[in-house]
Amino acid sequence: MKVLLLAAGYATRLYPLTLNTPKPLLPVAGRLVLEYIFDLIEPLKEVDEVFIVTNEKFYQNFEDWRKKFSSSKKITVVDDRTTSNENRLGATGDIEFVIEKKNIKDDLLVLAGDNLFKADLSIFADFCASKRPCITLGLYDIKDLLLAGKYGIVSVDKNNKVVDFKEKPTNPASTLAAMCLYFFPKERLGIMKQYLGLENAKDAPGYFLEWLYKREDLYGFVFKDKKWFDIGDKKSLDEAEKEFSRGGQ
C-alpha cells in the first residue's frame, strides 16, 4: 500500500504563519502537524512508501524536513509545479497527478496534510479491505449543523454504504462529515482520471465523492470518540494546540 499526503495548498487564511512555512509543518503542542500524521501511518505494516505532494513554493521545506525526519517508511516529496492559488491543481488534481507521475499500481490511502486526529488506522484499513473493490472514506460526526455547511455531509445506511453526499450544503441533513481520508483500492485508481475528464469537474474531493456515490457503491467508516481538527484557520489551529497540549484525545 502507498500513502499520499495532500500538502500542496498555500494556506492564505493562516497568513502570516504560512507565508514561508507550509501548513503541515506548523507546530502544534511542540510537534509538527505532519509528525502527528506519521504517528497514524507508522503502525500500518502494509505501507511501504509515503508520497507528500506539495507545490513549487514549499517543495524545499518538505525536502529539508524529510532529511531530518526518521521513519520506517520511504518518504518521497512530489512537486506538482504549481506556484499560487491561481494555478494550483487542487486536491483531486494532485491525487491524479501523483498516481500518474509515480505510476502507482498499489492500493492508495490518501490523507490531508492538515488534518489532526488520533486513531488506529489499521481498523480503518481492515474495514476498507472488507469493502473492496469499493472506495472508502473516513467520517466524523461534528455534532454542529451550522458548522456542517462547511463540509461534505454524508448519510450512510446500516451497512455503512453512502446513500447521500452533499458538498457544503446550505441545509445540512446531518452532521456526519467526510474527513479528507480516502482509500482507493488498486482496482479503482483510474476513477479520478475519469472524473477529471468531465467538463464540470471541480478540485475539491467532496464534489468528486458527490458524483461518485450516485454511480457506484461508496462506503464510509465512522471514527467515534475521537476529536478531529481540520486546520483551516487560526481558530482551528488554536483549538488543536489547546487539545494536544493537554494530551490529545
Short mmCIF file of C-alpha atoms in Angstrom, two decimals, residues 3-244:
data_model
loop_
_atom_site.label_atom_id
_atom_site.label_comp_id
_atom_site.label_asym_id
_atom_site.label_seq_id
_atom_site.Cartn_x
_atom_site.Cartn_y
_atom_site.Cartn_z
CA VAL A 3 0.06 6.65 1.20
CA LEU A 4 -0.46 10.07 -0.34
CA LEU A 5 -0.41 13.16 1.87
CA LEU A 6 -2.01 16.22 0.30
CA ALA A 7 0.13 19.25 1.12
CA ALA A 8 0.04 21.50 -1.96
CA GLY A 9 -2.15 24.30 -0.61
CA TYR A 10 -0.99 27.83 0.09
CA ALA A 11 -2.93 28.31 3.36
CA THR A 12 -3.59 32.00 2.79
CA ARG A 13 -6.14 32.09 5.63
CA LEU A 14 -3.28 31.43 8.06
CA TYR A 15 -1.06 34.29 6.91
CA PRO A 16 1.44 35.41 8.17
CA LEU A 17 2.17 31.99 9.76
CA THR A 18 2.18 30.28 6.38
CA LEU A 19 3.91 32.93 4.27
CA ASN A 20 7.12 30.91 4.33
CA THR A 21 6.03 27.71 6.07
CA PRO A 22 3.55 25.13 4.72
CA LYS A 23 0.62 24.32 6.97
CA PRO A 24 1.65 20.69 7.65
CA LEU A 25 4.97 21.95 9.03
CA LEU A 26 3.40 24.29 11.57
CA PRO A 27 3.94 23.38 15.23
CA VAL A 28 1.11 22.16 17.45
CA ALA A 29 1.87 21.46 21.10
CA GLY A 30 5.59 21.16 20.44
CA ARG A 31 5.42 18.91 17.37
CA LEU A 32 4.76 19.50 13.70
CA VAL A 33 1.34 18.68 12.23
CA LEU A 34 2.99 16.28 9.79
CA GLU A 35 4.62 14.33 12.60
CA TYR A 36 1.25 13.62 14.18
CA ILE A 37 0.08 12.31 10.82
CA PHE A 38 3.05 9.97 10.65
CA ASP A 39 2.03 8.62 14.06
CA LEU A 40 -1.07 7.30 12.27
CA ILE A 41 0.87 5.85 9.33
CA GLU A 42 3.84 4.20 11.08
CA PRO A 43 1.85 1.23 12.53
CA LEU A 44 0.48 0.27 9.09
CA LYS A 45 2.76 -2.61 8.16
CA GLU A 46 1.39 -2.85 4.63
CA VAL A 47 2.54 0.70 3.80
CA ASP A 48 5.96 0.81 2.15
CA GLU A 49 6.06 4.37 0.81
CA VAL A 50 4.56 7.75 1.65
CA PHE A 51 4.25 10.42 -1.03
CA ILE A 52 3.92 14.04 0.05
CA VAL A 53 2.59 16.19 -2.78
CA THR A 54 3.33 19.86 -2.47
CA ASN A 55 3.93 22.88 -4.68
CA GLU A 56 6.99 24.60 -6.07
CA LYS A 57 6.96 27.24 -3.31
CA PHE A 58 7.15 24.72 -0.44
CA TYR A 59 8.93 21.78 -2.06
CA GLN A 60 12.27 22.57 -0.42
CA ASN A 61 10.64 22.99 3.01
CA PHE A 62 9.38 19.41 2.84
CA GLU A 63 12.68 18.10 1.45
CA ASP A 64 14.56 19.71 4.34
CA TRP A 65 12.11 18.19 6.81
CA ARG A 66 12.32 14.75 5.16
CA LYS A 67 16.11 14.63 5.51
CA LYS A 68 15.85 15.18 9.27
CA PHE A 69 12.81 13.01 9.99
CA SER A 70 13.17 9.34 10.87
CA SER A 71 10.54 6.92 9.56
CA SER A 72 10.30 3.22 8.77
CA LYS A 73 8.57 4.21 5.52
CA LYS A 74 10.20 5.52 2.39
CA ILE A 75 9.21 9.20 2.02
CA THR A 76 9.03 10.83 -1.41
CA VAL A 77 8.23 14.52 -1.84
CA VAL A 78 6.50 15.35 -5.13
CA ASP A 79 6.43 18.87 -6.61
CA ASP A 80 3.20 19.48 -8.56
CA ARG A 81 4.89 22.50 -10.19
CA THR A 82 2.20 25.00 -9.21
CA THR A 83 3.15 28.39 -7.81
CA SER A 84 -0.03 30.04 -6.50
CA ASN A 85 -3.69 29.64 -5.62
CA GLU A 86 -4.49 30.73 -9.16
CA ASN A 87 -2.78 27.80 -10.90
CA ARG A 88 -2.97 25.11 -8.20
CA LEU A 89 -4.25 21.69 -9.20
CA GLY A 90 -6.49 21.23 -6.18
CA ALA A 91 -6.78 18.03 -4.17
CA THR A 92 -8.39 15.94 -6.92
CA GLY A 93 -5.85 17.15 -9.46
CA ASP A 94 -2.97 16.38 -7.11
CA ILE A 95 -4.23 12.85 -6.44
CA GLU A 96 -4.33 12.10 -10.16
CA PHE A 97 -1.01 13.89 -10.73
CA VAL A 98 0.82 11.64 -8.27
CA ILE A 99 -0.91 8.45 -9.45
CA GLU A 100 0.27 9.22 -13.00
CA LYS A 101 3.70 10.67 -12.26
CA LYS A 102 4.71 7.92 -9.83
CA ASN A 103 2.92 5.17 -11.76
CA ILE A 104 1.12 3.95 -8.65
CA LYS A 105 -0.33 0.46 -9.05
CA ASP A 106 -0.91 -0.43 -5.39
CA ASP A 107 -3.76 0.33 -3.01
CA LEU A 108 -3.66 4.02 -2.11
CA LEU A 109 -4.53 5.69 1.19
CA VAL A 110 -5.00 9.46 0.85
CA LEU A 111 -4.84 11.84 3.83
CA ALA A 112 -4.91 15.60 4.16
CA GLY A 113 -1.66 17.08 5.37
CA ASP A 114 -3.57 19.49 7.61
CA ASN A 115 -5.99 17.16 9.43
CA LEU A 116 -5.17 16.30 13.02
CA PHE A 117 -6.71 13.34 14.83
CA LYS A 118 -5.68 10.27 16.77
CA ALA A 119 -6.94 6.86 15.73
CA ASP A 120 -5.90 3.32 14.92
CA LEU A 121 -5.82 3.41 11.14
CA SER A 122 -5.35 -0.35 10.98
CA ILE A 123 -9.04 -0.68 11.95
CA PHE A 124 -9.95 1.69 9.12
CA ALA A 125 -7.71 -0.29 6.74
CA ASP A 126 -9.41 -3.55 7.73
CA PHE A 127 -12.82 -2.00 7.09
CA CYS A 128 -11.64 -0.77 3.69
CA ALA A 129 -10.35 -4.23 2.81
CA SER A 130 -13.73 -5.72 3.66
CA LYS A 131 -15.42 -3.37 1.18
CA ARG A 132 -13.05 -3.66 -1.77
CA PRO A 133 -13.17 -3.10 -4.66
CA CYS A 134 -15.20 -0.11 -3.45
CA ILE A 135 -13.70 3.23 -2.43
CA THR A 136 -13.99 4.07 1.28
CA LEU A 137 -13.80 7.37 3.16
CA GLY A 138 -13.37 8.38 6.78
CA LEU A 139 -16.30 10.07 8.53
CA TYR A 140 -16.59 12.10 11.71
CA ASP A 141 -19.69 13.46 13.45
CA ILE A 142 -19.00 17.14 14.07
CA LYS A 143 -22.30 17.48 16.02
CA ASP A 144 -22.91 21.04 14.78
CA LEU A 145 -25.41 21.82 12.00
CA LEU A 146 -24.06 25.33 11.48
CA LEU A 147 -20.53 24.02 11.05
CA ALA A 148 -21.77 21.21 8.81
CA GLY A 149 -22.34 23.65 5.97
CA LYS A 150 -18.56 23.95 5.55
CA TYR A 151 -18.01 20.24 4.88
CA GLY A 152 -19.10 17.36 2.71
CA ILE A 153 -22.05 15.91 4.64
CA VAL A 154 -22.85 12.22 4.42
CA SER A 155 -25.68 9.82 5.22
CA VAL A 156 -24.99 6.09 5.43
CA ASP A 157 -27.22 3.02 5.74
CA LYS A 158 -26.88 0.20 8.30
CA ASN A 159 -24.05 -1.33 6.24
CA ASN A 160 -22.17 1.99 6.11
CA LYS A 161 -22.91 2.43 2.43
CA VAL A 162 -23.12 6.10 1.48
CA VAL A 163 -26.71 6.90 0.49
CA ASP A 164 -26.38 10.69 0.34
CA PHE A 165 -23.50 13.13 -0.05
CA LYS A 166 -23.70 16.90 -0.33
CA GLU A 167 -20.64 19.13 -0.52
CA LYS A 168 -21.05 22.27 1.63
CA PRO A 169 -24.86 22.00 1.83
CA THR A 170 -26.98 25.07 2.56
CA ASN A 171 -29.31 22.97 4.73
CA PRO A 172 -27.29 20.01 6.07
CA ALA A 173 -29.30 16.81 6.53
CA SER A 174 -26.90 15.53 9.18
CA THR A 175 -23.65 16.39 10.95
CA LEU A 176 -21.68 13.40 9.63
CA ALA A 177 -18.75 14.99 7.81
CA ALA A 178 -16.33 13.50 5.31
CA MET A 179 -12.77 13.75 6.55
CA CYS A 180 -10.04 14.10 3.96
CA LEU A 181 -9.23 10.39 4.36
CA TYR A 182 -9.82 8.12 1.40
CA PHE A 183 -8.93 4.55 0.46
CA PHE A 184 -8.60 3.75 -3.23
CA PRO A 185 -8.15 0.03 -3.91
CA LYS A 186 -5.77 -0.50 -6.81
CA GLU A 187 -8.70 -1.67 -8.93
CA ARG A 188 -10.23 1.83 -8.74
CA LEU A 189 -7.22 4.12 -9.23
CA GLY A 190 -8.43 5.11 -12.70
CA ILE A 191 -11.66 6.66 -11.41
CA MET A 192 -10.06 10.04 -10.61
CA LYS A 193 -8.86 10.44 -14.19
CA GLN A 194 -12.37 9.62 -15.39
CA TYR A 195 -13.86 12.28 -13.10
CA LEU A 196 -11.32 14.95 -14.05
CA GLY A 197 -12.14 14.35 -17.70
CA LEU A 198 -15.62 15.72 -17.10
CA GLU A 199 -16.37 19.27 -18.22
CA ASN A 200 -17.72 20.31 -14.81
CA ALA A 201 -15.13 18.56 -12.60
CA LYS A 202 -14.11 20.56 -9.50
CA ASP A 203 -10.91 20.43 -7.49
CA ALA A 204 -12.42 19.75 -4.03
CA PRO A 205 -12.66 15.99 -3.30
CA GLY A 206 -16.17 16.41 -1.91
CA TYR A 207 -17.54 17.15 -5.37
CA PHE A 208 -15.84 14.02 -6.70
CA LEU A 209 -17.45 11.95 -3.94
CA GLU A 210 -20.84 13.58 -4.56
CA TRP A 211 -20.51 12.49 -8.18
CA LEU A 212 -19.16 9.03 -7.31
CA TYR A 213 -21.77 7.74 -4.85
CA LYS A 214 -24.51 8.15 -7.46
CA ARG A 215 -22.64 5.87 -9.84
CA GLU A 216 -21.16 3.12 -7.71
CA ASP A 217 -21.07 1.82 -4.14
CA LEU A 218 -19.14 4.05 -1.76
CA TYR A 219 -18.62 3.26 1.92
CA GLY A 220 -17.86 5.36 4.98
CA PHE A 221 -16.12 4.43 8.22
CA VAL A 222 -17.23 6.50 11.21
CA PHE A 223 -14.49 7.41 13.68
CA LYS A 224 -16.09 7.57 17.12
CA ASP A 225 -14.98 9.20 20.37
CA LYS A 226 -12.05 10.94 18.69
CA LYS A 227 -11.58 14.63 18.06
CA TRP A 228 -10.77 15.71 14.54
CA PHE A 229 -9.24 19.04 13.60
CA ASP A 230 -9.31 20.38 10.06
CA ILE A 231 -6.67 23.11 10.32
CA GLY A 232 -8.07 25.79 8.05
CA ASP A 233 -7.63 28.99 10.02
CA LYS A 234 -6.10 30.42 13.20
CA LYS A 235 -9.12 29.44 15.30
CA SER A 236 -8.87 25.74 14.40
CA LEU A 237 -5.10 25.84 14.88
CA ASP A 238 -5.54 27.32 18.36
CA GLU A 239 -8.17 24.68 19.24
CA ALA A 240 -5.80 21.90 18.17
CA GLU A 241 -2.99 23.48 20.18
CA LYS A 242 -5.17 23.54 23.28
CA GLU A 243 -6.35 19.93 22.86
CA PHE A 244 -2.96 18.41 22.07
#
